[in-house]
């Protein structure tokens, strides 16, 4: 008997238009596909040092309690983060990674016909939040890979509800300074919510990095996002948070999934906050990696954006897919720029000294420099 396939379920057009998130290739997958035994991953902006030893001990101690649901309000972690930022606890909302908070922002504040403003290129989840809520996404080109805040302000209309500013930006690593942000904020209408995504905040070394939390303290419609996935080395556990006025946090929490931050993630994040030595070592490793990458790329004549994050955005001058595949065959995983609309660029995470040297040697070989 021949089976007749049923018609597919109805899918809204906004879902059909979505492009699934494309993460960096996992190390084990590359080993299987190419038969390699030695592979390094410089594609996902992970901390090459790994997690804090204190976080690992906290995970082990909490493992015996995973039969129980986690604290839904992230009570202990909330209190610790509030102390760290000197804000009230009800100014915080937590998520399964900061992209979960972005998703919740869309659910809480976007309606069909609204507009979201973002830079281009930038983190893809801003456009996804818009699409899932039938809102338009207005992408404003960067200038020399930096957010053009004046141009973004020019695009604000009476339909604008959320403006996303990744600072430093992903995938470019560039940042906008305090003076630029102040000028931008003076042009923002009260009805619009400005979201500063500061996933790479802890890596920034420039003195003119904006104090986005000051806008929250001033009572403005601002959300500041932070994550434990980057410098804290907890990407595999997925925990991030947002800081905003309690009225804004209340609406975000109304759409938040219950128990969205798991028990091990809460325990690890709480411990990681106290490991100042791990943070210092992570910054030092990143500084050395950025210096090594920028020095050699400059010698190779390859243009790159000035980075305040833990990665470099470099123009290899030829189709990035072919360079990516050639590097992959040599056991080096990077991120292609074509997914961000930049067909000759690569995004390369800073790694260990050995990993950075291996990437540069492989790149020279591939490009025949």
Phi, psi and omega in degrees: 000127182279127179280134178260121181288134177289159175296144180295152178296156179294134177234128180298148183300327181294331177284323178299326183282343182292140173258121181304145178300135183248097181283167174296148183295134178292150180302313184296324178296317179296320178300315180295312186295319188253359179068030181265154177248342183235103184230137174242145182248118178235044190243340191239014176058036177277158179282118183296339178282346185081192181282164174298138174303327177295324178293320179297316178297322180293323177296315180298319181293327183275347187301327182289350183254010186285358173286344183257151175295149178287168173294113187298331182265003184053049192306305183293316179296320178302314181297319181292318179293322178299318177295320182298321182260359181055051177230159175295153183295330182280008173268003187243140171229141185245155182214167176283071193087157180292339176293335173293321176294322176299315177302315181293326176299318178297315180298321186280327193237358181248138175237159176306132181096346176288171178235142170247138176245134179218170172273170174218119005274157176200186183297130189291340187288344176292314178295325178296317178300321178295310184299319182295340181246020177057034176257151177282146177246118180260112182260121183254122183302141173289162174247116186053040176071012178250141175311129174265086186295326178296317179293325177295319178296324179297335183271358179291134177232183177287356177263352183290125180244326182222135173240125179257130176232108176275118187219105358297157184276146172247116029253007191272336181080358182279162179226157171256144188269171183303313183298320179294319181292319178301315180296321179296314184295332177293343182258002184272125176289154184299330185290343184268143177257126178257126182247116175265109179270106186248049181301330184252018183311315188290345180273344187294137179240351179290142182287339185262022175294133186293148172266083183294330179296337178297327178291324176295314181296333179279359176087015181276164180280077184228140172238132176249123181258139175225163182218156172261006185279336189263265186295333180281347174072030183243033183302325182289346181261339174063087174211128177214177182205164175235148177242127181199172175302149184301330179295322179288315179301321180302316180290323177297317182292337178292332180258356181290138175295143177293144178056040185283347174246116189288167187298316181293322179297317180297317181295316181293317181296319179299316180290320183297327179302330185269356185266080181295327181295319180296320178296317179298314180297322180294318178296316181296317178297319181293318179300316180295320180294316178297320180296315181296316180295311184295322180298312184286322179297322177296318178296328180279353179075026181258120180294141177213156181275145177293123188254137170246017180244204179248040178201166179233138179256108189236141177266112183271359172075012177205169183308122187294332181297319180292322177293318178303312182295321179294320176294321180300318180295342177261010175080024180238118181260124174234186182247132179278147181275348183296330178292345177255009180083018180235089192289352178244012184253154169235148169250123186238121179284142172290138180237207172289169178301320180293318180294318179296316179297321180294318177299312183297320178295318179294320180296316178301318180295316182294316182277354180057047179265000000 
